[in-house]
Structure formats: structure tokens, C-alpha cells
Tab-separated table of C-alpha atoms and ligand atoms in Angstrom:
chain	number	residue	atom	x	y	z
A	1	MET	CA	-13.543	-43.083	-17.694
A	2	GLU	CA	-16.437	-41.654	-16.706
A	3	ARG	CA	-15.753	-41.979	-12.555
A	4	HIS	CA	-12.421	-41.240	-13.553
A	5	ILE	CA	-12.859	-37.402	-14.469
A	6	GLN	CA	-16.050	-37.023	-11.652
A	7	ILE	CA	-14.314	-38.035	-9.370
A	8	PHE	CA	-11.091	-35.951	-10.753
A	9	LEU	CA	-14.548	-33.219	-11.689
A	10	ASN	CA	-15.172	-33.378	-7.337
A	11	LYS	CA	-11.481	-32.837	-6.788
A	12	LEU	CA	-11.209	-29.600	-8.403
A	13	SER	CA	-14.503	-28.530	-7.564
A	14	LEU	CA	-13.243	-29.285	-3.687
A	15	ALA	CA	-10.092	-27.722	-3.762
A	16	ALA	CA	-11.750	-24.216	-5.728
A	17	ILE	CA	-14.168	-24.505	-2.598
A	18	THR	CA	-11.225	-24.461	-0.208
A	19	ILE	CA	-9.428	-21.611	-2.198
A	20	ALA	CA	-12.358	-18.927	-1.841
A	21	THR	CA	-13.029	-19.849	1.301
A	22	LEU	CA	-9.118	-19.262	2.742
A	23	THR	CA	-8.865	-15.423	0.416
A	24	LEU	CA	-12.996	-14.698	2.239
A	25	LEU	CA	-11.137	-15.513	5.830
A	26	LEU	CA	-8.070	-13.750	4.308
A	27	LEU	CA	-9.609	-10.797	3.331
A	28	TYR	CA	-11.960	-10.773	7.088
A	29	LEU	CA	-9.082	-11.129	8.992
A	30	GLN	CA	-6.788	-8.530	6.757
A	31	THR	CA	-5.932	-5.738	8.635
A	32	PRO	CA	-7.814	-2.666	6.182
A	33	GLU	CA	-4.799	-0.120	5.728
A	34	THR	CA	-7.031	2.714	7.367
A	35	CYS	CA	-5.818	0.623	10.402
A	36	VAL	CA	-1.522	0.999	10.496
A	37	ASP	CA	0.021	0.331	13.202
A	38	GLN	CA	1.473	3.567	14.712
A	39	SER	CA	3.835	2.508	16.454
A	40	ASP	CA	5.321	2.148	12.941
A	41	PRO	CA	9.692	4.130	13.311
A	42	ASP	CA	8.292	5.709	9.979
A	43	PRO	CA	5.067	5.854	9.201
A	44	LYS	CA	3.811	6.641	6.031
A	45	PRO	CA	1.960	10.155	6.421
A	46	HIS	CA	-0.423	9.120	3.697
A	47	ALA	CA	-1.738	5.838	5.834
A	48	ARG	CA	-2.576	8.907	8.643
A	49	PHE	CA	-5.685	9.796	6.474
A	50	PRO	CA	-8.170	8.464	6.110
A	51	ARG	CA	-9.692	8.753	9.424
A	52	SER	CA	-11.627	5.158	9.806
A	53	THR	CA	-13.579	3.826	12.966
A	54	CYS	CA	-10.688	2.084	13.823
A	55	ASP	CA	-8.204	4.459	14.298
A	56	PHE	CA	-9.251	4.534	17.957
A	57	THR	CA	-7.624	8.099	19.506
A	58	HIS	CA	-7.033	6.445	22.598
A	59	ARG	CA	-4.183	3.876	20.740
A	60	SER	CA	-2.527	6.751	18.931
A	61	TYR	CA	-2.328	8.912	21.045
A	62	ILE	CA	-0.337	7.369	23.391
A	63	SER	CA	2.491	6.007	20.787
A	64	LEU	CA	1.880	9.066	19.302
A	65	ASP	CA	3.227	10.311	22.838
A	66	LYS	CA	6.120	7.986	22.445
A	67	ARG	CA	6.934	9.482	18.625
A	68	ASN	CA	7.050	13.088	19.615
A	69	ARG	CA	9.119	12.427	21.873
A	70	ARG	CA	11.272	10.838	19.671
A	71	ILE	CA	11.808	13.442	17.393
A	72	TRP	CA	12.379	16.424	19.887
A	73	SER	CA	15.006	14.695	21.404
A	74	THR	CA	16.767	14.785	18.054
A	75	ASN	CA	19.635	17.629	17.689
A	76	ALA	CA	18.004	18.269	14.649
A	77	TRP	CA	14.743	19.623	16.323
A	78	VAL	CA	16.140	20.603	19.278
A	79	ARG	CA	18.935	23.117	16.956
A	80	ALA	CA	16.068	24.108	15.605
A	81	VAL	CA	13.704	25.681	17.942
A	82	SER	CA	16.327	27.398	19.884
A	83	SER	CA	16.708	29.068	16.684
A	84	TYR	CA	13.085	30.234	16.889
A	85	THR	CA	12.957	30.725	19.834
A	86	SER	CA	15.986	33.482	20.051
A	87	LEU	CA	13.335	34.530	16.733
A	88	PHE	CA	10.661	34.827	19.570
A	89	LYS	CA	12.024	36.807	21.755
A	90	THR	CA	13.727	39.919	19.893
A	91	LEU	CA	10.380	39.667	18.243
A	92	GLN	CA	8.953	40.214	22.734
A	93	GLY	CA	11.700	42.533	23.556
A	94	GLN	CA	10.088	44.486	20.806
A	95	ASN	CA	6.956	44.579	22.169
A	96	HIS	CA	4.287	42.492	19.578
A	97	ILE	CA	4.296	39.295	21.542
A	98	SER	CA	3.204	38.614	25.479
A	99	ASN	CA	2.435	35.707	27.026
A	100	HIS	CA	-1.012	36.237	27.335
A	101	SER	CA	-0.825	36.520	23.117
A	102	ARG	CA	-3.162	34.753	21.460
A	103	VAL	CA	-0.783	33.607	18.484
A	104	LEU	CA	-1.016	31.885	15.007
A	105	ILE	CA	1.771	30.309	12.549
A	106	VAL	CA	0.634	29.538	9.932
A	107	SER	CA	2.549	26.730	7.820
A	108	ALA	CA	4.089	25.757	10.933
A	109	GLY	CA	5.993	21.846	9.865
A	110	PRO	CA	6.059	19.890	12.340
A	111	GLY	CA	5.627	23.115	14.353
A	112	HIS	CA	9.438	24.244	16.010
A	113	ALA	CA	7.418	27.451	16.084
A	114	VAL	CA	5.200	26.753	18.550
A	115	MET	CA	7.315	24.655	20.695
A	116	ALA	CA	10.222	27.445	20.998
A	117	LEU	CA	6.502	30.170	22.118
A	118	ASN	CA	5.672	27.359	24.099
A	119	ASP	CA	8.112	27.302	26.223
A	120	LEU	CA	8.555	31.005	26.288
A	121	GLY	CA	6.040	30.537	27.689
A	122	VAL	CA	3.153	31.733	26.004
A	123	SER	CA	0.461	29.514	25.493
A	124	ASP	CA	-2.073	30.110	23.702
A	125	VAL	CA	-0.846	29.383	19.889
A	126	THR	CA	-2.428	28.069	17.041
A	127	GLY	CA	-0.651	26.060	14.929
A	128	VAL	CA	-1.632	24.818	10.945
A	129	GLU	CA	0.071	23.485	8.540
A	130	LEU	CA	-1.985	21.323	5.144
A	131	VAL	CA	-1.002	18.020	7.192
A	132	ASP	CA	-0.890	18.068	11.164
A	133	SER	CA	1.457	17.068	13.423
A	134	PRO	CA	0.325	16.692	17.480
A	135	PRO	CA	-0.197	17.926	19.334
A	136	LEU	CA	1.476	21.462	18.559
A	137	VAL	CA	-0.432	21.586	15.192
A	138	SER	CA	-3.388	20.424	12.921
A	139	ARG	CA	-5.231	20.849	9.409
A	140	ALA	CA	-5.507	23.811	7.370
A	141	ASP	CA	-5.388	24.997	4.632
A	142	PRO	CA	-3.664	28.933	5.125
A	143	HIS	CA	-5.182	29.720	1.588
A	144	ASN	CA	-8.337	29.185	3.630
A	145	LEU	CA	-7.325	29.939	7.407
A	146	PRO	CA	-11.278	28.355	9.362
A	147	PHE	CA	-11.144	30.304	12.125
A	148	PHE	CA	-12.669	33.901	12.849
A	149	ASP	CA	-11.334	37.502	11.582
A	150	GLY	CA	-8.969	39.158	14.248
A	151	VAL	CA	-9.471	36.490	16.947
A	152	PHE	CA	-5.795	37.067	16.615
A	153	ASP	CA	-2.812	38.588	18.493
A	154	PHE	CA	0.206	38.262	16.204
A	155	GLY	CA	1.149	35.978	13.369
A	156	PHE	CA	4.183	34.685	11.946
A	157	SER	CA	4.821	32.244	8.866
A	158	GLY	CA	8.631	30.823	7.734
A	159	TYR	CA	7.189	29.270	4.284
A	160	LEU	CA	5.296	32.734	2.558
A	161	ASP	CA	7.817	31.961	-0.137
A	162	ARG	CA	5.979	28.314	-0.494
A	163	ALA	CA	2.650	30.308	-0.880
A	164	LEU	CA	1.099	28.993	-4.315
A	165	PHE	CA	-0.851	32.364	-4.117
A	166	PRO	CA	1.165	35.546	-1.606
A	167	GLY	CA	-1.879	38.039	-1.936
A	168	ARG	CA	-4.200	35.339	-0.723
A	169	TYR	CA	-1.600	33.754	1.893
A	170	VAL	CA	-1.234	36.960	3.232
A	171	GLY	CA	-4.384	38.449	3.384
A	172	GLU	CA	-6.103	35.362	5.254
A	173	MET	CA	-2.999	36.192	8.438
A	174	GLU	CA	-3.950	39.537	8.047
A	175	ARG	CA	-7.948	39.321	8.072
A	176	THR	CA	-7.512	36.705	11.388
A	177	VAL	CA	-4.978	39.381	13.150
A	178	ARG	CA	-7.106	41.795	14.933
A	179	SER	CA	-6.764	45.337	14.211
A	180	GLY	CA	-3.033	46.878	16.000
A	181	GLY	CA	-1.854	43.288	15.977
A	182	VAL	CA	1.340	41.654	13.858
A	183	CYS	CA	1.949	39.812	11.835
A	184	VAL	CA	6.027	38.055	11.081
A	185	VAL	CA	7.066	36.235	7.709
A	186	ALA	CA	10.387	35.129	7.042
A	187	VAL	CA	11.919	34.785	3.647
A	188	GLU	CA	14.838	33.405	2.232
A	189	GLU	CA	17.328	36.384	2.820
A	190	CYS	CA	16.833	38.819	0.337
A	191	GLY	CA	17.548	43.134	-0.310
A	192	THR	CA	15.060	46.367	-0.137
A	193	ARG	CA	14.397	45.293	-3.138
A	194	GLU	CA	12.533	41.829	-2.532
A	195	VAL	CA	11.701	43.447	1.304
A	196	GLU	CA	9.581	46.238	-1.003
A	197	ASP	CA	8.099	43.740	-2.985
A	198	VAL	CA	6.667	41.328	0.690
A	199	VAL	CA	5.551	44.180	2.125
A	200	LYS	CA	3.380	44.816	-1.511
A	201	LEU	CA	1.177	42.062	-0.274
A	202	PHE	CA	0.085	43.348	2.263
A	203	LYS	CA	-2.945	45.617	1.664
A	204	ARG	CA	-3.722	46.591	5.509
A	205	SER	CA	-0.499	46.447	7.446
A	206	LYS	CA	1.872	48.591	7.999
A	207	PHE	CA	5.708	48.160	7.701
A	208	VAL	CA	7.358	48.065	10.655
A	209	ASN	CA	11.043	46.789	10.173
A	210	ALA	CA	13.340	43.927	8.353
A	211	LYS	CA	16.086	42.164	9.480
A	212	ASN	CA	18.502	39.538	8.345
A	213	VAL	CA	17.958	36.582	10.861
A	214	THR	CA	19.330	32.962	10.314
A	215	LEU	CA	16.067	30.418	10.971
A	216	ALA	CA	16.444	26.686	11.105
A	217	GLY	CA	20.386	27.068	9.616
A	218	GLU	CA	18.496	28.729	6.575
A	219	MET	CA	19.153	32.595	5.775
A	220	MET	CA	16.309	34.279	6.173
A	221	THR	CA	14.803	38.127	6.461
A	222	ARG	CA	12.008	38.467	8.360
A	223	ILE	CA	9.416	41.736	8.106
A	224	VAL	CA	7.517	42.897	11.025
A	225	MET	CA	3.554	44.211	10.118
A	226	ARG	CA	1.186	45.492	11.300
A	227	VAL	CA	-2.486	45.382	10.988
A	228	THR	CA	-4.607	48.711	10.348
A	229	ASN	CA	-7.108	47.058	8.583
A	230	HIS	CA	-7.079	50.337	6.442
A	231	PRO	CA	-6.622	49.399	3.104
B	1	NAG	C1	7.000	34.907	30.809
B	1	NAG	O1	6.437	33.430	31.717
B	1	NAG	C2	7.868	32.808	31.156
B	1	NAG	C3	7.474	30.916	31.689
B	1	NAG	O2	6.600	31.340	32.407
B	1	NAG	C4	8.015	33.240	33.009
B	1	NAG	O3	9.796	33.073	33.341
B	1	NAG	C5	8.402	34.564	32.362
B	1	NAG	O4	8.090	35.249	33.608
B	1	NAG	C6	6.870	35.819	31.939
B	1	NAG	N1	7.396	36.734	31.281
B	1	NAG	C7	5.965	37.609	32.282
B	1	NAG	C8	6.161	39.647	30.784
B	1	NAG	O5	5.208	37.554	33.191
B	2	NAG	C1	20.018	41.455	3.738
B	2	NAG	O1	21.364	41.067	3.600
B	2	NAG	C2	20.687	41.039	2.304
B	2	NAG	C3	21.747	40.203	1.044
B	2	NAG	O2	21.858	39.216	1.569
B	2	NAG	C4	21.007	42.178	2.059
B	2	NAG	O3	21.197	42.783	1.015
B	2	NAG	C5	20.044	43.268	2.849
B	2	NAG	O4	20.820	44.639	3.100
B	2	NAG	C6	20.065	42.989	3.670
B	2	NAG	N1	19.141	43.223	4.793
B	2	NAG	C7	18.827	43.572	6.321
B	2	NAG	C8	17.627	43.861	6.602
B	2	NAG	O5	19.304	44.420	6.827
């Protein structure tokens, strides 16, 4: 009887050792969560952060390129870009943007506005958003822009009305656009009263004009402000 139990216990510990070894091996071989397959057609945005040492730029670049080409060829993308193209063409016509302008797009989303400007021949365009979309848009907090004062000639945002702190958001646009430069914001379509409220957010700019436009399928009012840097 004793011997029988001894054999049983031996078998039991052998099984335990085997399970433990297999578990260790599995943990060792398992890909860390941050090493997601970049060719995944529908990658979860959160899985891209944080970057780890296993996130090779080389590998991600190739599949990112493929992924971008797929997104950029959709009808929704092309339509949205073309609505930004007509908006910026108008502003070019009013001499607010030239091919040599240094442009900042705040809350650039996936980069429609950046692409529209690039297509128009404006090459120095910086797009920022809370989540980056390389190569068009980098990651930055609109309320705390990582740029020196007055480094841009032209600032644009189509999402001022989604800002957590509109005053601070506008203040950062005014700070980074040079004196004499232009800030343009598009907000949900509104009347004169609301336009005045938006204009009041700008502490160092003068109102130039406002116009109702359609942007990415939405009726919006775009407001042009000239930065003066005199509060
Ligand atoms: C701006 O660049 C575009 C594309 O490169 C070009 O077609 C256009 O003529 C340029 N405009 C000016 C004013 O140089
Ligand atoms: C934009 O449209 C609204 C009505 O939706 C109107 O009250 C407002 O005057 C228009 N603004 C401009 C600048 O045309």
C-alpha cells in the first residue's frame, strides 16, 4: 500500500514538473502583447502603445505603407480630402497660404487636411493629434503643443468644438503661429452670435472673415483670424 502511494506521488510530481516546464516554455515563446502583428488588417489603436524594443520600425514601415495605401484609396478618404482641398484652395486664393507656408494642423485626425495641402503643393505641413497616424500625423497634445513660438505661418483646426479647454487650445495655436500669420478654425455651422463667441477665444488675433462650408460631409463655419500678437 505504502509503495503504491509512493508511485502515485512520483507520477503526480512528474506531471506537475511537466506542466510547469510547458507553461514556462509557452510563456517564453509567446509574443509579448506590444509586439502585435502590424499586418493585422484591423489593428486595435491601443495595441500600438507603448512602443517596445520589439517594435522594429523597419517591419512596421512596410506594412504601415500597405495599410495606408488601402485607407487612402477608399471613397470616404478621397471625398474627405477633396473637401479640404477646396477649403484650402479658397484660402490660397485669399493669399493666406502659399506653397512655402509652414502649416500646422491641430487635431489632424488621420490626416485628410495634411494630404490635401501636400497635394496642393504645400510641402511643410505638420499635423498633430492625440493619436499619431504616420507618416501624415504626429502625436501631440493640442493644449500643450511641442513647438516654439511663431514657427508657423498658418494654423488650422477643424475640431475646435471638441476641445476640452477651447481657450487654451486657441491660445496654443496663436502662440505657435507667427505675428501676421493666419489661424483658421472650422466649427459646427453657426450664426453670427456663435462666431463672435469663437472670435472672443482668440486673445491675440483679429477677425478676418467667416464662411459656411462643407467639410468631410459636415456643414461647418470656417473662421479666419489674423494673428497680431497684441493682446
Ligand atoms: C505650388 O505647387 C504646385 C504643385 O507642385 C504647383 O502646381 C503650383 O504651380 C505651385 N504654385 C506656385 C504659386 O508656385
Ligand atoms: C451660416 O449658416 C447659418 C445657418 O445655418 C446662418 O445663420 C449664418 O448666417 C451663416 N453664416 C455665414 C457666414 O454665411
